Amino acid sequence: MPIFMGSSDSEDERTIHKTTKLFTRQRSIHSIFGGGKVADILLWREPKIAATLVIGVSLLWFLMEVVEYNFITLICHASMTSMLIFFIWSTASDFLNWERPIIPEVVLDESSFKQLARSFHVRFNQILAKLLDIACGRDPPLFFLTTISLYIISIIGTYFNFMNLLFIGFVSMHTLPVMYEMYEDDVDRVAGKLMRRMRKLYKKVDSNVLSKIPRGTVKNKKLT
């Protein structure tokens, strides 16, 4: 399945100024991300939660990569600090008439974990199915684009460790979707022009190089 709408060069030329949707999607970005709490957070429709997650993960990355904290040591120190704060708060509340800290029985309800797991499961299957469809060669320009993208990612991976890649991926998930939603028309227009150029380039390579590669004929051998 092609990434962008349009089946011929003549149609591409006639619709060069027409906005096409990235990956031929028919739904909004919010509905693609599940349309629930996770989508609201990724698209910053829950700004307090989204900002808290970004700041918390950024602080965790800073402590582990810049300060070079060990993960176990970091967890232990954070637990000790939290316990000390609650101990001082609880003890001081008896003398200063403060309200004692309220410890919730459930910090995150079960439905949030189920929704997150369900959303991850659906997206993983969609990505896997899309990669298998690309690998079948039904859209050669998309096949070459995906191959080049994976090669670029592999090069980037040689310069960053796994923790840095996770942090970059997390920040990208919290910035790129909302930026795309803000500048959707401009991104779709530029991406559409890029894909039309890639299709033209592939057709030139196909007509000038690939089609001239000799192909041997398969001869049927009689079994004796």
PDB file of N, CA and C in Angstrom, residues 16 18 46 48 72 88 97 106-107 114-115 121 128-129 132 145 149 154 157-158 170 176 189 199:
ATOM      1  N   ILE A  16      -0.422  18.415  -7.193  1.00  0.00           N
ATOM      2  CA  ILE A  16       0.809  18.769  -6.484  1.00  0.00           C
ATOM      3  C   ILE A  16       0.547  19.744  -5.346  1.00  0.00           C
ATOM      4  N   LYS A  18      -2.354  19.802  -3.737  1.00  0.00           N
ATOM      5  CA  LYS A  18      -3.388  19.235  -2.890  1.00  0.00           C
ATOM      6  C   LYS A  18      -2.764  18.560  -1.680  1.00  0.00           C
ATOM      7  N   GLU A  46      -3.352  16.885  28.302  1.00  0.00           N
ATOM      8  CA  GLU A  46      -3.227  16.833  29.762  1.00  0.00           C
ATOM      9  C   GLU A  46      -1.861  17.424  30.099  1.00  0.00           C
ATOM     10  N   LYS A  48      -0.400  19.034  32.554  1.00  0.00           N
ATOM     11  CA  LYS A  48       0.266  18.807  33.837  1.00  0.00           C
ATOM     12  C   LYS A  48       0.900  17.415  33.879  1.00  0.00           C
ATOM     13  N   ILE A  72      20.306   0.861  40.681  1.00  0.00           N
ATOM     14  CA  ILE A  72      19.942   0.325  41.999  1.00  0.00           C
ATOM     15  C   ILE A  72      20.219   1.367  43.074  1.00  0.00           C
ATOM     16  N   ILE A  88       9.546  12.668  58.732  1.00  0.00           N
ATOM     17  CA  ILE A  88       9.599  14.010  59.327  1.00  0.00           C
ATOM     18  C   ILE A  88       8.231  14.665  59.300  1.00  0.00           C
ATOM     19  N   ASN A  97       0.471  20.510  64.621  1.00  0.00           N
ATOM     20  CA  ASN A  97      -0.935  20.416  64.202  1.00  0.00           C
ATOM     21  C   ASN A  97      -1.091  20.459  62.677  1.00  0.00           C
ATOM     22  N   VAL A 106      -4.250   3.118  46.148  1.00  0.00           N
ATOM     23  CA  VAL A 106      -3.969   2.810  44.756  1.00  0.00           C
ATOM     24  C   VAL A 106      -3.470   4.085  44.090  1.00  0.00           C
ATOM     25  N   VAL A 107      -2.203   4.095  43.674  1.00  0.00           N
ATOM     26  CA  VAL A 107      -1.640   5.262  43.005  1.00  0.00           C
ATOM     27  C   VAL A 107      -2.123   5.309  41.554  1.00  0.00           C
ATOM     28  N   LYS A 114      -4.096  -1.537  31.939  1.00  0.00           N
ATOM     29  CA  LYS A 114      -4.717  -2.326  30.870  1.00  0.00           C
ATOM     30  C   LYS A 114      -4.804  -1.518  29.577  1.00  0.00           C
ATOM     31  N   GLN A 115      -5.159  -0.252  29.690  1.00  0.00           N
ATOM     32  CA  GLN A 115      -5.266   0.590  28.498  1.00  0.00           C
ATOM     33  C   GLN A 115      -3.903   0.790  27.851  1.00  0.00           C
ATOM     34  N   HIS A 121      -0.013  -3.154  22.501  1.00  0.00           N
ATOM     35  CA  HIS A 121      -0.224  -4.383  21.742  1.00  0.00           C
ATOM     36  C   HIS A 121      -0.762  -4.077  20.344  1.00  0.00           C
ATOM     37  N   LEU A 128       4.298  -4.100  12.984  1.00  0.00           N
ATOM     38  CA  LEU A 128       4.824  -5.351  12.448  1.00  0.00           C
ATOM     39  C   LEU A 128       4.163  -5.708  11.120  1.00  0.00           C
ATOM     40  N   ALA A 129       2.842  -5.548  11.041  1.00  0.00           N
ATOM     41  CA  ALA A 129       2.135  -5.833   9.792  1.00  0.00           C
ATOM     42  C   ALA A 129       2.579  -4.886   8.684  1.00  0.00           C
ATOM     43  N   LEU A 132       6.050  -6.000   7.442  1.00  0.00           N
ATOM     44  CA  LEU A 132       5.939  -7.189   6.596  1.00  0.00           C
ATOM     45  C   LEU A 132       5.368  -6.833   5.229  1.00  0.00           C
ATOM     46  N   LEU A 145      12.876   3.636   1.210  1.00  0.00           N
ATOM     47  CA  LEU A 145      12.852   4.656   2.256  1.00  0.00           C
ATOM     48  C   LEU A 145      12.983   4.020   3.637  1.00  0.00           C
ATOM     49  N   SER A 149      16.075   4.456   6.227  1.00  0.00           N
ATOM     50  CA  SER A 149      15.786   4.950   7.576  1.00  0.00           C
ATOM     51  C   SER A 149      16.352   4.009   8.639  1.00  0.00           C
ATOM     52  N   SER A 154      20.541   2.672  12.613  1.00  0.00           N
ATOM     53  CA  SER A 154      21.630   1.800  13.071  1.00  0.00           C
ATOM     54  C   SER A 154      22.928   2.582  13.246  1.00  0.00           C
ATOM     55  N   GLY A 157      22.611   4.523  16.395  1.00  0.00           N
ATOM     56  CA  GLY A 157      22.741   3.644  17.548  1.00  0.00           C
ATOM     57  C   GLY A 157      24.176   3.358  17.951  1.00  0.00           C
ATOM     58  N   THR A 158      25.123   3.494  17.010  1.00  0.00           N
ATOM     59  CA  THR A 158      26.525   3.268  17.357  1.00  0.00           C
ATOM     60  C   THR A 158      27.114   4.403  18.184  1.00  0.00           C
ATOM     61  N   PHE A 170      11.632   8.673  24.015  1.00  0.00           N
ATOM     62  CA  PHE A 170      10.576   9.183  24.893  1.00  0.00           C
ATOM     63  C   PHE A 170      10.289  10.654  24.605  1.00  0.00           C
ATOM     64  N   LEU A 176       7.161  15.171  18.869  1.00  0.00           N
ATOM     65  CA  LEU A 176       6.862  15.087  17.438  1.00  0.00           C
ATOM     66  C   LEU A 176       5.373  14.994  17.132  1.00  0.00           C
ATOM     67  N   ARG A 189       2.226  18.466   3.097  1.00  0.00           N
ATOM     68  CA  ARG A 189       2.530  19.006   1.772  1.00  0.00           C
ATOM     69  C   ARG A 189       3.995  18.749   1.399  1.00  0.00           C
ATOM     70  N   ARG A 199       9.332   8.633  -6.069  1.00  0.00           N
ATOM     71  CA  ARG A 199       8.725   7.732  -7.049  1.00  0.00           C
ATOM     72  C   ARG A 199       9.292   7.982  -8.448  1.00  0.00           C
TER      73      ARG A 199
END
